[in-house]
Amino acid sequence: MIPLLHRISTGKFLRRRFLILYLVLGASLAATEITASRKADAETKGQTIRYDAAAHSFRLDGADVSYILGVTESGDLQALYWGKRLRNQDPFPVPISEGGSGFELPIDTSPHEFVGWGGGFYGVPNLKVSFPDGNRDLVLHYLSYTIREDTLTVKLKDIDRDVIVDLVYEMDPATGILARSAHIENRTKEPFTIEEAFAATWNLPSSSDYQLRYLTGRWASEFNLQEEALHPGKVVLESRRGSTGDEVNPWFAIERGAQPDQDTGDVWFGALAWSGSWQINIEQNAADRVRVTGGFTPFDFAYSLKPGQSLDTPKFYGGFSNAGIGGASRLLHRFELGSVVPQAPDRTLRPVLYNSWEATGFDVNEAGQEALAEKAASIGVERFVMDDGWFGKRKDDHAGLGDWYVNPQKFPNGLTPLINKVYTLGMDFGLWVEPEMVNPDSDLYRAHPDWVLNFPGRPRTEGRNQLVLNLARPDVRAYVYGFLDKLLTENDIAFLKWDYNRNWSEPGWPAAALDEQKQVYVEAVRNLYGILAELRVKHPKVEIESCSGGGARVDLGVLRYTDEVWPSDNTDPFDRLRIQNGFSYAYAPGVMMAWVTDSPNWMNNRSTSLEYRFLSSMQGGLGIGANLNKWAPEDFVVAKTMIGQYKQLRSTVQEGALYRLLSPEHGSEYSVTESLSKDGREAAIFAFLHSSQLGDSYPRLYPRGLDEASEYSIQAIVGKLDSRIPKQASGDYWMHHGIEISLQGDYQATLFTLEKEGMK
Ligand code: GLA
């Protein structure tokens, strides 16, 4: 690479001698890859990924986003630009090299793409290793690159040792969302230990006016939106729980300036695709520059790499919108449905399902489930799901997990009669499983007490009377895959609700070599993904829901293998509006399952009408979780009508563009969403009122995203529209004059549509 060598040999570089030596050694490898890359450059029409030799920089363009990175004279890889798409002819920005004093070395103030811990770096490094000779210094410099279709790979190497890092960049052409990950390889002759491994760092330019958003929660109160101003210092979002967790979700968004509405302003956002312990650090330095670094949490982390071995980090996705936080969510939604979920880009719409949990709890049996199935079918349900209680000696949550045979008392003839009945009724059949767990009171645990996470001689702390199987163990992985494969082979199952009802404790893996025991954090998750992937290949008809006592395992990693997620065990339709609102910042309505359950709600004793409950649940994938045995005849009539209406609108709701017209945030009495169909033909507007106060009227609604000049007719689907509202008007009229609705009382809701004329 002549230009690089030239730059380096003329540059004032501290480690020049070492670097030149290593470049000479690495030259043959680099040369081959660069020849291949140039060819790829020429072949890539539209040039979504370009290398500019003069600037020694790379530029990735996708949708409305440009991302530019470049190599400095000293061989450091820096982030140069991330934001709104630039013109093709625009110049490449120049790298930053600052460092004003002995306290601020250039390495500490530069916008590194991926930095090793060494050379005086004080921030969160992407990679920290410890070598057997006591050296812990790692300085990664550019070696070579390749471009293949939508993927750029930039190779880095330590200035002295053969520690190689491949940085992988995949640009999604439809949304401009970039996936970044790192492949870390030990090409030295000795093992070393990785102490910290972060997938990527997103660098933002200097600004003292950034607003950070993230999502926090707990069981039954997931996805609470947090908003705060960024200041110099560090915000750490993290799960140490062994899985994604509901304490905080691996998503962030940073907006420049506090924008007055949802649809203006520059927003950078990201999400980590990992379902194990993780960490995202948002650092702002004294010069107000921001770095967002995400990957495995370093807490209790160690990964030993023998010569020739490698470690792949999860993907850390990042995107940019200059249509505000609303635009950022819509990009993520499109990306998830178009590029992440297993059936992408042509996924089937979520069927209307029934789930037995709130109706029958653990008390499931053939006759009871068949009776529920008949009632569910009568209102238009398309999928019948039997929840917990069907297996082993399961009568409550104290026993049975791990023993995945059909309980012979509850189902003397196996599951086949029930499944046949469900199909005869015109529905498909789904089943609850919790594969990664075991109750101490189970045959599995009695036979294999060593299969759980544990430290020998220490307590095994139970959560919901259960222990966590160590899925990193090959025998446990084989057992879990084996029973699921058998279950799906022997029974006509179309859907698994895959649950995970506790977090880790005592995360020991005593059977592994001492220096590999902490790898449990990585291997358990990899094996989970592996099992899901293999099951999907062998049983392609099966769809899967990720549930973790609610929304404790919702992330872009698990969404690669699952079709939908369960955001919360809290099924109160009012509480759910807030949970769903938070959820929607990071995740698409099309992957969100929501049930209509009984009133008063078990959670908080709140009473709401059946219509209100339906409208709350109809904003994603619709489920029914009520005890249909207790319903009055008129409830069936309402439910049948609402389900019919939902089916008409579901592609708009599940796949459309979501606009939050009024968010149930900051104690707001109101919640209004608009879903605009992919073809722009139809907008469905769901409006909710918590309680009328002081005679206040409902705020006027201003739909968004309509064609300004096209005519739209308005139609009430649930509730009535005021007679003063015209039947038809232009997009401009609806968006700028607005719509006055008159909801009054407590827990009121309405649904209406705007339909483009001439497109019926
Ligand atoms: C978890 C799930 C519930 C239900 C129960 C069954 O709590 O979130 O929906 O499946 O387990 O035990």
PDB file of N, CA and C in Angstrom, residues 38 78 147 175 185 237 283 336 349 358 408 487 532 561-562 569 644 646 680 685 713:
ATOM      1  N   ARG A  38      -9.863  -3.299  -5.003  1.00  0.00           N
ATOM      2  CA  ARG A  38      -9.992  -2.323  -6.085  1.00  0.00           C
ATOM      3  C   ARG A  38     -10.954  -2.842  -7.129  1.00  0.00           C
ATOM      4  N   GLN A  78      -9.937   6.382  11.961  1.00  0.00           N
ATOM      5  CA  GLN A  78     -10.806   7.360  12.627  1.00  0.00           C
ATOM      6  C   GLN A  78     -12.154   7.480  11.946  1.00  0.00           C
ATOM      7  N   ILE A 147     -13.735  -4.950  -0.013  1.00  0.00           N
ATOM      8  CA  ILE A 147     -15.140  -4.563  -0.201  1.00  0.00           C
ATOM      9  C   ILE A 147     -15.808  -5.667  -0.987  1.00  0.00           C
ATOM     10  N   THR A 175     -32.306   1.560   4.496  1.00  0.00           N
ATOM     11  CA  THR A 175     -32.488   2.453   5.648  1.00  0.00           C
ATOM     12  C   THR A 175     -31.226   3.214   6.023  1.00  0.00           C
ATOM     13  N   GLU A 185      -8.688 -12.021  16.261  1.00  0.00           N
ATOM     14  CA  GLU A 185      -7.997 -13.272  16.002  1.00  0.00           C
ATOM     15  C   GLU A 185      -6.608 -13.279  16.635  1.00  0.00           C
ATOM     16  N   LEU A 237     -25.127   1.933  30.128  1.00  0.00           N
ATOM     17  CA  LEU A 237     -26.317   1.093  30.033  1.00  0.00           C
ATOM     18  C   LEU A 237     -25.796  -0.342  30.021  1.00  0.00           C
ATOM     19  N   GLU A 283     -20.022   8.123  26.225  1.00  0.00           N
ATOM     20  CA  GLU A 283     -19.016   9.000  26.837  1.00  0.00           C
ATOM     21  C   GLU A 283     -19.012  10.340  26.118  1.00  0.00           C
ATOM     22  N   GLU A 336     -35.959  -3.739  10.897  1.00  0.00           N
ATOM     23  CA  GLU A 336     -36.251  -4.996  11.602  1.00  0.00           C
ATOM     24  C   GLU A 336     -37.123  -5.915  10.748  1.00  0.00           C
ATOM     25  N   LEU A 349     -48.042 -11.807   7.989  1.00  0.00           N
ATOM     26  CA  LEU A 349     -48.594 -10.979   9.056  1.00  0.00           C
ATOM     27  C   LEU A 349     -48.844 -11.849  10.283  1.00  0.00           C
ATOM     28  N   GLU A 358     -53.673 -16.688  31.084  1.00  0.00           N
ATOM     29  CA  GLU A 358     -54.471 -15.954  32.078  1.00  0.00           C
ATOM     30  C   GLU A 358     -55.807 -16.637  32.329  1.00  0.00           C
ATOM     31  N   PRO A 408     -49.132 -37.207  31.483  1.00  0.00           N
ATOM     32  CA  PRO A 408     -50.101 -38.243  31.108  1.00  0.00           C
ATOM     33  C   PRO A 408     -51.454 -38.103  31.810  1.00  0.00           C
ATOM     34  N   LEU A 487     -40.174 -32.843  19.954  1.00  0.00           N
ATOM     35  CA  LEU A 487     -41.507 -32.266  20.166  1.00  0.00           C
ATOM     36  C   LEU A 487     -42.099 -31.769  18.840  1.00  0.00           C
ATOM     37  N   LEU A 532     -31.817 -22.218  17.983  1.00  0.00           N
ATOM     38  CA  LEU A 532     -32.937 -21.576  17.280  1.00  0.00           C
ATOM     39  C   LEU A 532     -32.753 -21.684  15.767  1.00  0.00           C
ATOM     40  N   TYR A 561     -33.856 -14.624  15.075  1.00  0.00           N
ATOM     41  CA  TYR A 561     -34.316 -16.016  15.115  1.00  0.00           C
ATOM     42  C   TYR A 561     -35.764 -16.153  15.549  1.00  0.00           C
ATOM     43  N   THR A 562     -36.379 -15.068  15.936  1.00  0.00           N
ATOM     44  CA  THR A 562     -37.754 -15.149  16.434  1.00  0.00           C
ATOM     45  C   THR A 562     -38.632 -14.163  15.671  1.00  0.00           C
ATOM     46  N   ASP A 569     -45.610  -8.874  30.888  1.00  0.00           N
ATOM     47  CA  ASP A 569     -46.683  -9.667  31.503  1.00  0.00           C
ATOM     48  C   ASP A 569     -47.823  -8.766  31.962  1.00  0.00           C
ATOM     49  N   GLY A 644     -62.544  -8.858  13.370  1.00  0.00           N
ATOM     50  CA  GLY A 644     -62.787  -8.641  11.936  1.00  0.00           C
ATOM     51  C   GLY A 644     -62.191  -7.312  11.490  1.00  0.00           C
ATOM     52  N   TYR A 646     -59.804  -5.659  12.960  1.00  0.00           N
ATOM     53  CA  TYR A 646     -58.344  -5.746  13.066  1.00  0.00           C
ATOM     54  C   TYR A 646     -57.753  -6.391  11.812  1.00  0.00           C
ATOM     55  N   GLY A 680     -49.219   3.982   1.561  1.00  0.00           N
ATOM     56  CA  GLY A 680     -49.733   5.330   1.816  1.00  0.00           C
ATOM     57  C   GLY A 680     -51.232   5.463   1.619  1.00  0.00           C
ATOM     58  N   ILE A 685     -55.852   5.604  12.951  1.00  0.00           N
ATOM     59  CA  ILE A 685     -55.525   6.454  14.104  1.00  0.00           C
ATOM     60  C   ILE A 685     -56.233   5.931  15.344  1.00  0.00           C
ATOM     61  N   SER A 713     -60.763  10.206   2.652  1.00  0.00           N
ATOM     62  CA  SER A 713     -62.050  10.199   3.368  1.00  0.00           C
ATOM     63  C   SER A 713     -61.822   9.628   4.758  1.00  0.00           C
TER      64      SER A 713
END
